[in-house]
XYZ file of N, CA and C in Angstrom:
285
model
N 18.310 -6.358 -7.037
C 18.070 -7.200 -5.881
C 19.420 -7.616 -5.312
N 19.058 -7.512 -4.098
C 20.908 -7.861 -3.400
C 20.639 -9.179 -3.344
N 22.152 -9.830 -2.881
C 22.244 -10.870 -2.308
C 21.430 -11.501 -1.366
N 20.919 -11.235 -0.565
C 20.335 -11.421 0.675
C 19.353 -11.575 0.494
N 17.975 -10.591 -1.086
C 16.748 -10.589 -0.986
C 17.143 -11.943 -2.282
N 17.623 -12.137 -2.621
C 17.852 -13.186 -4.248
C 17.915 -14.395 -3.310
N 18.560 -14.467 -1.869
C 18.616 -15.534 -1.650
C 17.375 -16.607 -1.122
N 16.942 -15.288 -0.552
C 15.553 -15.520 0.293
C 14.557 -15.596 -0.833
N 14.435 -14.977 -1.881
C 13.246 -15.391 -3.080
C 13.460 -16.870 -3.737
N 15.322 -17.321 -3.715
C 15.067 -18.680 -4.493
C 14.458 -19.685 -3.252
N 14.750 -19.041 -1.739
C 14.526 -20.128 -0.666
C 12.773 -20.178 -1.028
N 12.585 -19.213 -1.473
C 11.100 -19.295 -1.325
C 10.389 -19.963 -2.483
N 10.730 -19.853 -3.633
C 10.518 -20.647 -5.064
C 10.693 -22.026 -4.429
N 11.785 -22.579 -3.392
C 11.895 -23.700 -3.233
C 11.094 -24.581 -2.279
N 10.498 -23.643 -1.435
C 9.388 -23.828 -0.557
C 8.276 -24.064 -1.385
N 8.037 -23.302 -2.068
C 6.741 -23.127 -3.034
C 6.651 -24.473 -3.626
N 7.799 -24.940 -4.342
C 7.708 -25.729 -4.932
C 7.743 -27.212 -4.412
N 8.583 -27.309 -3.157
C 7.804 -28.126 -2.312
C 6.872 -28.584 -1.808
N 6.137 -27.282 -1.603
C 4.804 -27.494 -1.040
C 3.973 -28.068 -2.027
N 4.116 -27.592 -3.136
C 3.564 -28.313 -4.068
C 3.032 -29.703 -4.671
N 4.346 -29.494 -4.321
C 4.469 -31.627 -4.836
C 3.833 -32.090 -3.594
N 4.032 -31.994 -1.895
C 3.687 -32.482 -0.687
C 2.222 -32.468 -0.977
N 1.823 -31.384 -1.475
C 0.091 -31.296 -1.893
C -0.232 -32.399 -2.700
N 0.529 -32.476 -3.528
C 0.184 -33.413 -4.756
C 0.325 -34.924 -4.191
N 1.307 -35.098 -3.501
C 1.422 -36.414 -2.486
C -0.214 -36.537 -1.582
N -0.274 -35.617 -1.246
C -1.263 -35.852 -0.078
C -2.322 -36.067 -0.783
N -3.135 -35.147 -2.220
C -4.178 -35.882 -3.399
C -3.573 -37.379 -3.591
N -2.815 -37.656 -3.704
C -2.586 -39.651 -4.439
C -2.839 -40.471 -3.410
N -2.442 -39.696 -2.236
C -2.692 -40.639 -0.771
C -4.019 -39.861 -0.420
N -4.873 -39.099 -0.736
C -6.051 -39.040 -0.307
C -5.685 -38.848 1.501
N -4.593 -38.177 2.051
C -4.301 -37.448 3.219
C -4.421 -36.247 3.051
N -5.791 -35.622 3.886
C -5.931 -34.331 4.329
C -5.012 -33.597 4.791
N -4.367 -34.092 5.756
C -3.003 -33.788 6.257
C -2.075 -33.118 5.677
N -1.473 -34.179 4.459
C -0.710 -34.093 3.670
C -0.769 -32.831 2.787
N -2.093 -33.089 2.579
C -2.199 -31.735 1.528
C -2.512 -30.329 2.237
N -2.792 -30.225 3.352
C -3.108 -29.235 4.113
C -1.470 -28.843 4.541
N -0.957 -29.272 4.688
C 0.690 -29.086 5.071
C 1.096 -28.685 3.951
N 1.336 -28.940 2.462
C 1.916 -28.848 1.451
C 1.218 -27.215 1.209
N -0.025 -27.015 1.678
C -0.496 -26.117 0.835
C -0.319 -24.966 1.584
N 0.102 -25.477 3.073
C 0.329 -24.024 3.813
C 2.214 -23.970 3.623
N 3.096 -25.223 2.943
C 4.480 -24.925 2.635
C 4.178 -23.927 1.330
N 3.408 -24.342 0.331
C 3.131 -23.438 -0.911
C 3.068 -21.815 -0.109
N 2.014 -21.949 0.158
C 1.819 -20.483 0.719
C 3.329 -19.457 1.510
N 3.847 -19.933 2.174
C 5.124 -20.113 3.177
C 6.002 -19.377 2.176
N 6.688 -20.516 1.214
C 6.929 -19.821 0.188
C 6.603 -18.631 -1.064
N 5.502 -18.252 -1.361
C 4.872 -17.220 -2.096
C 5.203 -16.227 -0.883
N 4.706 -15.993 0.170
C 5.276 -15.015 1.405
C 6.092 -15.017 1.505
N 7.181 -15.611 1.656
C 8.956 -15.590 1.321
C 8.906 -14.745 0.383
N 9.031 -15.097 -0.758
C 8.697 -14.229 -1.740
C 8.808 -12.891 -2.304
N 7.530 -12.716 -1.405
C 7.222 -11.556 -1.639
C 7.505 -10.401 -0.762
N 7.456 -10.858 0.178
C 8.800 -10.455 1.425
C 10.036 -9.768 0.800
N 10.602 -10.449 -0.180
C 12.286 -10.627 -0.711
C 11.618 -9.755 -1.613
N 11.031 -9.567 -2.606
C 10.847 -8.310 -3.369
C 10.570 -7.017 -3.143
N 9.973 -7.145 -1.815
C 9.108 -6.195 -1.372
C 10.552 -5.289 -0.449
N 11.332 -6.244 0.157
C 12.673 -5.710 0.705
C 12.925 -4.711 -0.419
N 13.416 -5.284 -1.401
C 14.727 -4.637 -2.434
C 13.954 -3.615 -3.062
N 12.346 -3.554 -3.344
C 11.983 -2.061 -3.774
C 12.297 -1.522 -2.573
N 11.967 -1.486 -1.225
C 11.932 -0.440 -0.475
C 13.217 0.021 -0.358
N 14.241 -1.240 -0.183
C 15.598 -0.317 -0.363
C 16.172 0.006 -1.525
N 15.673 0.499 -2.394
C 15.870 0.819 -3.822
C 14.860 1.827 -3.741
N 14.482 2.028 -3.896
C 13.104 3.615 -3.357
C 13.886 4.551 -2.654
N 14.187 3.861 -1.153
C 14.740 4.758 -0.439
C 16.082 5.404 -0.847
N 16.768 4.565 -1.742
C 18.111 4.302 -2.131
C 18.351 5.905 -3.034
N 16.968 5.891 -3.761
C 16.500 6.691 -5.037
C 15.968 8.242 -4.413
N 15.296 7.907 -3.108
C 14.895 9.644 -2.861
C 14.622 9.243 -1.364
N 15.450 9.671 -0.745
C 15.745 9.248 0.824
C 14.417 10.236 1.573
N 14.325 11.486 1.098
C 13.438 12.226 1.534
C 12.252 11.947 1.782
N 11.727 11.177 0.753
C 10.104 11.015 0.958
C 10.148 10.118 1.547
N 11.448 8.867 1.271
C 11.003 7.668 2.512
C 10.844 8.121 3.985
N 11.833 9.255 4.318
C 11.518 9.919 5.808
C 10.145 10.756 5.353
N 9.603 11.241 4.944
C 7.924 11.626 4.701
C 7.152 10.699 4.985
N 6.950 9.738 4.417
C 6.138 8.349 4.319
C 6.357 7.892 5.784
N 7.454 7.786 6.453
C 7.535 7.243 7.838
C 6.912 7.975 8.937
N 7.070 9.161 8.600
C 6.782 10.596 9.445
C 5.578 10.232 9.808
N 4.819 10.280 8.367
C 3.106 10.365 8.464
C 2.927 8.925 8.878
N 3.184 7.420 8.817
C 2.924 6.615 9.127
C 3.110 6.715 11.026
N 4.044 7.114 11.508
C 3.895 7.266 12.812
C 2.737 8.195 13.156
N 2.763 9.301 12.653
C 1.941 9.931 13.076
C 0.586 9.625 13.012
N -0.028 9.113 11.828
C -1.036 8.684 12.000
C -1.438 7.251 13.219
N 0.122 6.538 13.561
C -0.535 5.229 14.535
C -0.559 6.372 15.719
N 0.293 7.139 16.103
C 0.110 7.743 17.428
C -1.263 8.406 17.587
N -1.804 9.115 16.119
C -3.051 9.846 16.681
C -4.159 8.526 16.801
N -4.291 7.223 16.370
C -4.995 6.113 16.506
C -5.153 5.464 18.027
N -3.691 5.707 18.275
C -3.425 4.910 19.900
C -4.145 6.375 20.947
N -3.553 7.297 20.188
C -3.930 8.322 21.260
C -5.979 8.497 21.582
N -6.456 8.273 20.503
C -8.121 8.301 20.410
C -8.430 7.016 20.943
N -7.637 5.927 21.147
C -8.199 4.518 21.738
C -7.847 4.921 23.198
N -7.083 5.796 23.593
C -6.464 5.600 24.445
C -7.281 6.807 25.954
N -8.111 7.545 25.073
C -8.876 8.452 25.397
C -10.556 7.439 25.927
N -10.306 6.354 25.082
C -12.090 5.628 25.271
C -11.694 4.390 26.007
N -10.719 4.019 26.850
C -9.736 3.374 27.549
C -10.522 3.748 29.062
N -10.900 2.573 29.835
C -11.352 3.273 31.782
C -10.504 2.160 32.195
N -9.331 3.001 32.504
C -8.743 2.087 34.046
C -8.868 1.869 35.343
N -9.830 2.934 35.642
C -10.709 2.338 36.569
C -11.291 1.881 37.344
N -11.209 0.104 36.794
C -11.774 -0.710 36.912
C -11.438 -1.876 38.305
């Protein structure tokens, strides 16, 4: 994990763990609010997260066999273009 994804996973442990406690504030104060905020900072953080891990495999994958990551991209375009292209066919402008 580089620098950059390590930094963004502890930002996110720290979110997480914020949110946490803000949740736990908002149960003692019996504020909906409170805990509805804390629990979407929890969340915030776990997506940080996983974000930051999800970075450093892909550039560590690609890092490892550059080829198939250009395969994998290939077919991922290709399959949105043939998607847009069949929506794009049942499309009346028309109108």
């Amino acid at each position: 994990m580089d620098t950059n994804s390590a930094a963004n996973s502890a930002e996110g442990a720290v979110k997480e763990v914020a949110g946490k406690v803000q949740g736990a504030v908002g149960d003692v104060l019996g504020d909906p609010g409170t805990q509805l905020a804390g629990k979407a900072r929890e969340l915030s953080g776990k997506a940080q997260q996983l974000c930051a891990s999800t970075t450093s495999l892909v550039r560590e994958t690609t890092a490892e066999s550059p080829f198939t990551a250009i395969a994998v991209v290939a077919l991922a375009g290709f399959v949105a273009g043939a998607l847009w292209a069949h929506g794009a066919s049942e499309r009346d402008y028309r109108r």
